Backbone as a chain_set.jsonl record, in Angstrom:
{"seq": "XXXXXXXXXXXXXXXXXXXXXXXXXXXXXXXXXXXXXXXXXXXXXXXXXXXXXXXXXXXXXXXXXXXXXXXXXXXXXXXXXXXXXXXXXXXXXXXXXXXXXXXXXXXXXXXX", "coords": {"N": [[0.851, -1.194, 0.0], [0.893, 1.731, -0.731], [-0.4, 4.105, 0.035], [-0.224, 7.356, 1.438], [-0.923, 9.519, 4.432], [-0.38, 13.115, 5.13], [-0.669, 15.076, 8.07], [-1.937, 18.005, 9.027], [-2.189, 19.776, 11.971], [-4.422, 22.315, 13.031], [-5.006, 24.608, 15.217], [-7.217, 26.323, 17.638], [-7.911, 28.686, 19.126], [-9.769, 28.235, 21.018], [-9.188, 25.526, 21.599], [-8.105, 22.441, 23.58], [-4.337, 22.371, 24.062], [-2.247, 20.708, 21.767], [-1.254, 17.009, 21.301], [-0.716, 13.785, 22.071], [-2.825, 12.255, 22.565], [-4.785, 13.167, 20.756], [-3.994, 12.929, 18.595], [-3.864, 9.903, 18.485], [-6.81, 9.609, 18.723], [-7.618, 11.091, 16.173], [-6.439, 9.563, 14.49], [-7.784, 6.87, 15.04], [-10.586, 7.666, 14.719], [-10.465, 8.739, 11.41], [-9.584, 6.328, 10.471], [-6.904, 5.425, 10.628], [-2.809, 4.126, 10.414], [0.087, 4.492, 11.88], [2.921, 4.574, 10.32], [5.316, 2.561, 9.017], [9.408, 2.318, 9.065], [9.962, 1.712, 7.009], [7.676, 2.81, 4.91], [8.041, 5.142, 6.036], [10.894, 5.961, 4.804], [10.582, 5.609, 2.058], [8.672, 7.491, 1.637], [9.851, 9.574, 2.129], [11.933, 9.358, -0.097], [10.678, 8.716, -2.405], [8.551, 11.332, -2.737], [8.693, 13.326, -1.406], [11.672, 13.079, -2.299], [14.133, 13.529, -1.488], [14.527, 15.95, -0.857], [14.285, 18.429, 1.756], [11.926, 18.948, 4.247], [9.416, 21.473, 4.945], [8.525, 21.682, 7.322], [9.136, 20.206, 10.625], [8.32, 16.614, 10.389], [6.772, 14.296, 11.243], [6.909, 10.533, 12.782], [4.787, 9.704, 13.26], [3.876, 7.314, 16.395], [6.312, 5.694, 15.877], [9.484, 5.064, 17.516], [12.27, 6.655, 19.472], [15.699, 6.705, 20.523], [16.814, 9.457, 21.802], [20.045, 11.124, 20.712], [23.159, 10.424, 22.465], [24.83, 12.083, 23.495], [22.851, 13.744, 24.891], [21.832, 11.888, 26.529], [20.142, 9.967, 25.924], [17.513, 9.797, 25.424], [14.292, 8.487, 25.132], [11.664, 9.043, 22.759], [10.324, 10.359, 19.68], [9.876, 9.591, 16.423], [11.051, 11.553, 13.792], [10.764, 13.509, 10.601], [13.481, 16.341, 9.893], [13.76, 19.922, 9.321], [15.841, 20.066, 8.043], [16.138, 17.496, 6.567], [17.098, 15.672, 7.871], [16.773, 12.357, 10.353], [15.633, 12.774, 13.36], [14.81, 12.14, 16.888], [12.257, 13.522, 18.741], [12.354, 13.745, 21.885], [10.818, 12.858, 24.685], [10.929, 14.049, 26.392], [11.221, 16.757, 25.581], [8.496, 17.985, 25.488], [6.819, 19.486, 26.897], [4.977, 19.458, 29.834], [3.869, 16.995, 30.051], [5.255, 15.259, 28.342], [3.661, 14.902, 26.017], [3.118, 16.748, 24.593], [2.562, 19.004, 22.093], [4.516, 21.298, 19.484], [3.547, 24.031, 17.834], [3.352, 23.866, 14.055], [3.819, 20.984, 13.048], [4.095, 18.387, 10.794], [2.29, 15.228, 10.292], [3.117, 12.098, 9.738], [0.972, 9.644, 8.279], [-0.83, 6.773, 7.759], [-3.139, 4.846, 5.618], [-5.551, 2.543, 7.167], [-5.466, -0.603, 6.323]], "CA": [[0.0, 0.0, 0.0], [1.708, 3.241, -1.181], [-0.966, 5.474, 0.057], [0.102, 7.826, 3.281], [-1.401, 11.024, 4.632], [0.183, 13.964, 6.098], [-2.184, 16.033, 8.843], [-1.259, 18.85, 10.152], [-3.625, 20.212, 13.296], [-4.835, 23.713, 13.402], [-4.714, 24.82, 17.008], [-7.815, 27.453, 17.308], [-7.95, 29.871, 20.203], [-10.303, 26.973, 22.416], [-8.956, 24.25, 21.862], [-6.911, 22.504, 23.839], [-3.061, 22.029, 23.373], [-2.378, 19.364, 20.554], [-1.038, 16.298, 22.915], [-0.709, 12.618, 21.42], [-3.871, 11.774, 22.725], [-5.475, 13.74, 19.84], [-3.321, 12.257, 17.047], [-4.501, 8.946, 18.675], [-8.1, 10.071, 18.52], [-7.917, 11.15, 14.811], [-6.154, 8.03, 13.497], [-8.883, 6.501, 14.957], [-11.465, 8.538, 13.76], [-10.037, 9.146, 10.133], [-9.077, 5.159, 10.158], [-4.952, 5.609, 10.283], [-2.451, 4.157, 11.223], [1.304, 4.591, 11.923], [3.83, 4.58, 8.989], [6.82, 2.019, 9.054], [10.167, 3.044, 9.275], [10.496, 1.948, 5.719], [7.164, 3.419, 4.63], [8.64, 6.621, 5.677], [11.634, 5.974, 3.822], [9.508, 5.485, 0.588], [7.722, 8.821, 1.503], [11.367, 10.609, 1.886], [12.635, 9.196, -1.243], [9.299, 9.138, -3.587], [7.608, 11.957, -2.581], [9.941, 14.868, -1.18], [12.815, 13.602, -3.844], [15.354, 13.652, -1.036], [14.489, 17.757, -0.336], [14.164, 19.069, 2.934], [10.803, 19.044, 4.201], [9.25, 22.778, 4.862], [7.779, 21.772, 8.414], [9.061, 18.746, 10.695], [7.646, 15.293, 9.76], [6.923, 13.043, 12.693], [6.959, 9.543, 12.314], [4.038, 9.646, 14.963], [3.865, 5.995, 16.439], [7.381, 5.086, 15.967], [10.177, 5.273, 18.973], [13.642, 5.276, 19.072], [16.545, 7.447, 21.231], [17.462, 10.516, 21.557], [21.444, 11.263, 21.006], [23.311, 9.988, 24.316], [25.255, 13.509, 24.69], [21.715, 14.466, 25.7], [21.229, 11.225, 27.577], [19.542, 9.107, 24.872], [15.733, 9.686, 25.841], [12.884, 8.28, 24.283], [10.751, 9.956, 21.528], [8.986, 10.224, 18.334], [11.058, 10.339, 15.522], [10.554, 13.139, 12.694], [12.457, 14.5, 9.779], [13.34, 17.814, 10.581], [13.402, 20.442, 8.194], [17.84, 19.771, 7.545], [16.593, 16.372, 6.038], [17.826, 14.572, 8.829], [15.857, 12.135, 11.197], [16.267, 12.977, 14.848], [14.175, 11.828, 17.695], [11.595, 14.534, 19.003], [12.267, 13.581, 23.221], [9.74, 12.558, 25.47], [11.02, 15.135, 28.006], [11.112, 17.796, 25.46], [7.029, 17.556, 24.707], [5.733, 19.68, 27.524], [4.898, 19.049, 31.251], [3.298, 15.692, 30.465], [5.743, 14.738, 27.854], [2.765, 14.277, 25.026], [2.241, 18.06, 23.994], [3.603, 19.396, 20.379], [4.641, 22.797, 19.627], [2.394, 24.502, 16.175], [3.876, 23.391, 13.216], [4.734, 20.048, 13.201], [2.935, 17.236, 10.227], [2.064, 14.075, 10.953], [3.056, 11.138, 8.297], [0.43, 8.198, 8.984], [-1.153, 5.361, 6.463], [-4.736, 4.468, 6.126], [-5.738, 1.253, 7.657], [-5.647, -1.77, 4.801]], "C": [[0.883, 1.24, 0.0], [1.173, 4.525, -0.819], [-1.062, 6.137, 1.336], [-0.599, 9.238, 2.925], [-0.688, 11.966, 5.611], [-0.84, 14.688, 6.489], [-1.248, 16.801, 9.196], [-3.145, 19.251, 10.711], [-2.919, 21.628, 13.472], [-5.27, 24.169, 14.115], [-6.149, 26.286, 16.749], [-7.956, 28.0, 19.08], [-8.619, 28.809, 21.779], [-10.085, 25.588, 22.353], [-7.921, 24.214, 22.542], [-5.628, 22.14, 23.513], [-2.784, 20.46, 22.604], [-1.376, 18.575, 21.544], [-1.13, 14.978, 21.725], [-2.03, 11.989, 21.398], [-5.025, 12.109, 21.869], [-4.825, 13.245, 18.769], [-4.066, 11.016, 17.517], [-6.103, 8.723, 18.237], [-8.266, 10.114, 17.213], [-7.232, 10.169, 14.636], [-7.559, 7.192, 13.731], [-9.93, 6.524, 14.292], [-11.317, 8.503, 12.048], [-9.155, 6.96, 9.645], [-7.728, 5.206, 9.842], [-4.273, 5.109, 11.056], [-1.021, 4.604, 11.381], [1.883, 4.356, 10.916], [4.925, 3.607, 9.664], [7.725, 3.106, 8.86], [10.588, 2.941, 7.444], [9.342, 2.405, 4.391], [7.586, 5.043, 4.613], [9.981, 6.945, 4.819], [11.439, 6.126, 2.529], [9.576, 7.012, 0.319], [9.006, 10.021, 1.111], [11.857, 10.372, 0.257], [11.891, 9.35, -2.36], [8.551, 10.526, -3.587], [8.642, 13.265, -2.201], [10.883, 14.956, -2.413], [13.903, 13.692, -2.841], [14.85, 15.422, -0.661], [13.711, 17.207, 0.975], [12.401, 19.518, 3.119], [10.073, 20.635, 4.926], [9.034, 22.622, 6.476], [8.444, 20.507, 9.212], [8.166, 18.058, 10.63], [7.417, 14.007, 10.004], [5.896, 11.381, 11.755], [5.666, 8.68, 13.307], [3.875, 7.636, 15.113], [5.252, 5.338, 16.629], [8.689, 5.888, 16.8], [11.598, 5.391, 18.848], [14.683, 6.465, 20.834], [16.683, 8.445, 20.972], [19.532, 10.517, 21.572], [22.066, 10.762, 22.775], [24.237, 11.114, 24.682], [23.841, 13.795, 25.14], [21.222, 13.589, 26.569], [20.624, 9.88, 27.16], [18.032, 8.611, 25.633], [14.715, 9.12, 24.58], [12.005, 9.526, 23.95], [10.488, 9.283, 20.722], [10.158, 10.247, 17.401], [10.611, 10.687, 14.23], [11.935, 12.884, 11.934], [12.465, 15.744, 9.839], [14.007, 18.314, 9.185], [15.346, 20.86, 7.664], [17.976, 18.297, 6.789], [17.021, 15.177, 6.864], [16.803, 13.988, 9.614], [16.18, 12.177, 12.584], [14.869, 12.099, 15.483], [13.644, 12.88, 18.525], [11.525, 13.701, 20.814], [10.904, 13.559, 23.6], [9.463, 13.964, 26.681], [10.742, 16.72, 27.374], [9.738, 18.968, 25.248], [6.366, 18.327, 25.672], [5.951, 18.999, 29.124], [5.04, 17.143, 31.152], [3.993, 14.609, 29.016], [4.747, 14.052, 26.333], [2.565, 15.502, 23.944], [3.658, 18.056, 22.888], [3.26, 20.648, 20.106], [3.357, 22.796, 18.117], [3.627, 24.01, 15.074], [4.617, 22.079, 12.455], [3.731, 19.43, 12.129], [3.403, 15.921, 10.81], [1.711, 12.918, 9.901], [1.936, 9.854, 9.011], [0.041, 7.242, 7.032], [-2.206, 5.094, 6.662], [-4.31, 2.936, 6.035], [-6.367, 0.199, 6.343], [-7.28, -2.079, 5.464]], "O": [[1.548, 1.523, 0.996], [1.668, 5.631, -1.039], [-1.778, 5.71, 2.241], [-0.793, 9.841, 1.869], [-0.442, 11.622, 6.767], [-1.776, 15.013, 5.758], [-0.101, 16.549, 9.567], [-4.312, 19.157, 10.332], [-1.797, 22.026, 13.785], [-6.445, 24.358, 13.801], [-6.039, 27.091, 15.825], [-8.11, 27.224, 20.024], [-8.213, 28.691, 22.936], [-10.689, 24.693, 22.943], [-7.015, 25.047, 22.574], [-5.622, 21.446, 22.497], [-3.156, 19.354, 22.996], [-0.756, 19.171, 22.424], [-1.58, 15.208, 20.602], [-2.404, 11.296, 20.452], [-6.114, 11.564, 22.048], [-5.573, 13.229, 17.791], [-5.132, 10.932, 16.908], [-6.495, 7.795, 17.529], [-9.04, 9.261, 16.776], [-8.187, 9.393, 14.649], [-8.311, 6.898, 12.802], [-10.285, 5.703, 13.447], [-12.35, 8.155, 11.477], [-8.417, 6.636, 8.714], [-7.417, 5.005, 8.668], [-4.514, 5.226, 12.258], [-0.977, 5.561, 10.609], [1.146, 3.625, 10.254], [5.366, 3.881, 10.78], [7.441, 4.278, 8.617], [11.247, 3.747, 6.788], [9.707, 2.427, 3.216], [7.531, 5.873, 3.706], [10.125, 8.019, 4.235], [12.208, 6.835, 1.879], [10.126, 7.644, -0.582], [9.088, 10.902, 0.256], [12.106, 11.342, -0.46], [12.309, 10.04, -3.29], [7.901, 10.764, -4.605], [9.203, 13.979, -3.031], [11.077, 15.882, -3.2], [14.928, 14.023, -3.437], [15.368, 15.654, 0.431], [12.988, 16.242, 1.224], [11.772, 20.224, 2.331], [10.761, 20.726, 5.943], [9.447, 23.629, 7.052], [8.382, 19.509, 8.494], [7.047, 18.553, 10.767], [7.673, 12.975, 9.384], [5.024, 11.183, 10.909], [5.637, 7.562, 13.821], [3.791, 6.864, 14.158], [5.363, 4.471, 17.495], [8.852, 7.106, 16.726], [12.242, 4.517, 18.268], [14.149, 6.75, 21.906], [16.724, 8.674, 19.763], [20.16, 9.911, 22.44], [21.489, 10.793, 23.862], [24.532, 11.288, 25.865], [23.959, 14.288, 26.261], [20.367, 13.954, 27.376], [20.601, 8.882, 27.88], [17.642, 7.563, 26.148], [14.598, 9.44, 23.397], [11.74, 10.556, 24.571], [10.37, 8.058, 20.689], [11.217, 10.838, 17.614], [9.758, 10.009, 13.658], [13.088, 12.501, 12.127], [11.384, 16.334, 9.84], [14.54, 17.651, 8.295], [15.772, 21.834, 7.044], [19.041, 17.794, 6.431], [17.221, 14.013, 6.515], [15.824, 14.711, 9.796], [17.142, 11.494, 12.934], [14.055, 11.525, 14.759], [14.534, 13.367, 19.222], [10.514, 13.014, 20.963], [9.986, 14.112, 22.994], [8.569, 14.5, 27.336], [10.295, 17.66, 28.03], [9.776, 20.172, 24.993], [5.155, 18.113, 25.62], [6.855, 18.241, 29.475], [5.771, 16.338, 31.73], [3.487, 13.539, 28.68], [5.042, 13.015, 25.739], [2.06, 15.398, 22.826], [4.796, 17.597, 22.792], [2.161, 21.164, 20.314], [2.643, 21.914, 17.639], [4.777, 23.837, 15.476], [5.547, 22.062, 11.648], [2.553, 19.75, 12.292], [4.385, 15.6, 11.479], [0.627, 12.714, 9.356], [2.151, 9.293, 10.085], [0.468, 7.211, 5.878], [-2.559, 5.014, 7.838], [-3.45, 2.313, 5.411], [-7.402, 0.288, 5.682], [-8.043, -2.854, 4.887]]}, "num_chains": 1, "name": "protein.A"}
């Protein structure tokens, strides 16, 4: 299946802060699920072309380390807008370790 969707979430004045538990919610909702690591590879190489993506490009669902000069924390891992894939920290996410700043998309896959 070749066919993925990027969301981005548009934060409006009452809602509250975008949080995992709302990506969870819409996959649900919108039938989606998580992207492989080599689905997103696809998406990087078919679809961008190798360019730098305008916005980071979370891999929502999938886990890995952060760098171990910083400690090597758990996160999300994204391509950030240098092309590169880092790991978006658990610790860096907010009080409760779930929240996401404005601007971030969100690669998923509809459910076969």
């Amino acid at each position: 299946n070749d066919k993925q969707v990027v969301l981005r979430f548009v934060r409006e004045q009452v809602d509250p802060t975008l949080d995992d538990d709302i990506i969870k919610k819409t996959m649900a909702d919108e039938k989606l699920r998580p992207v492989s690591r080599a689905e997103f590879q696809d998406y990087y190489r078919k679809v961008l072309k190798g360019k730098r993506p305008k916005t980071p490009l979370v891999m929502f669902g999938n886990y890995g380390r952060g760098p171990s000069e910083r400690g090597s924390f758990a996160g999300v891992m994204y391509l950030d807008i240098d092309g590169e894939v880092k790991v978006y920290e658990n610790w860096t996410r907010g009080s409760s370790g779930k929240d996401w700043d404005a601007d971030w998309e969100f690669l998923l896959a509809p459910v076969a």
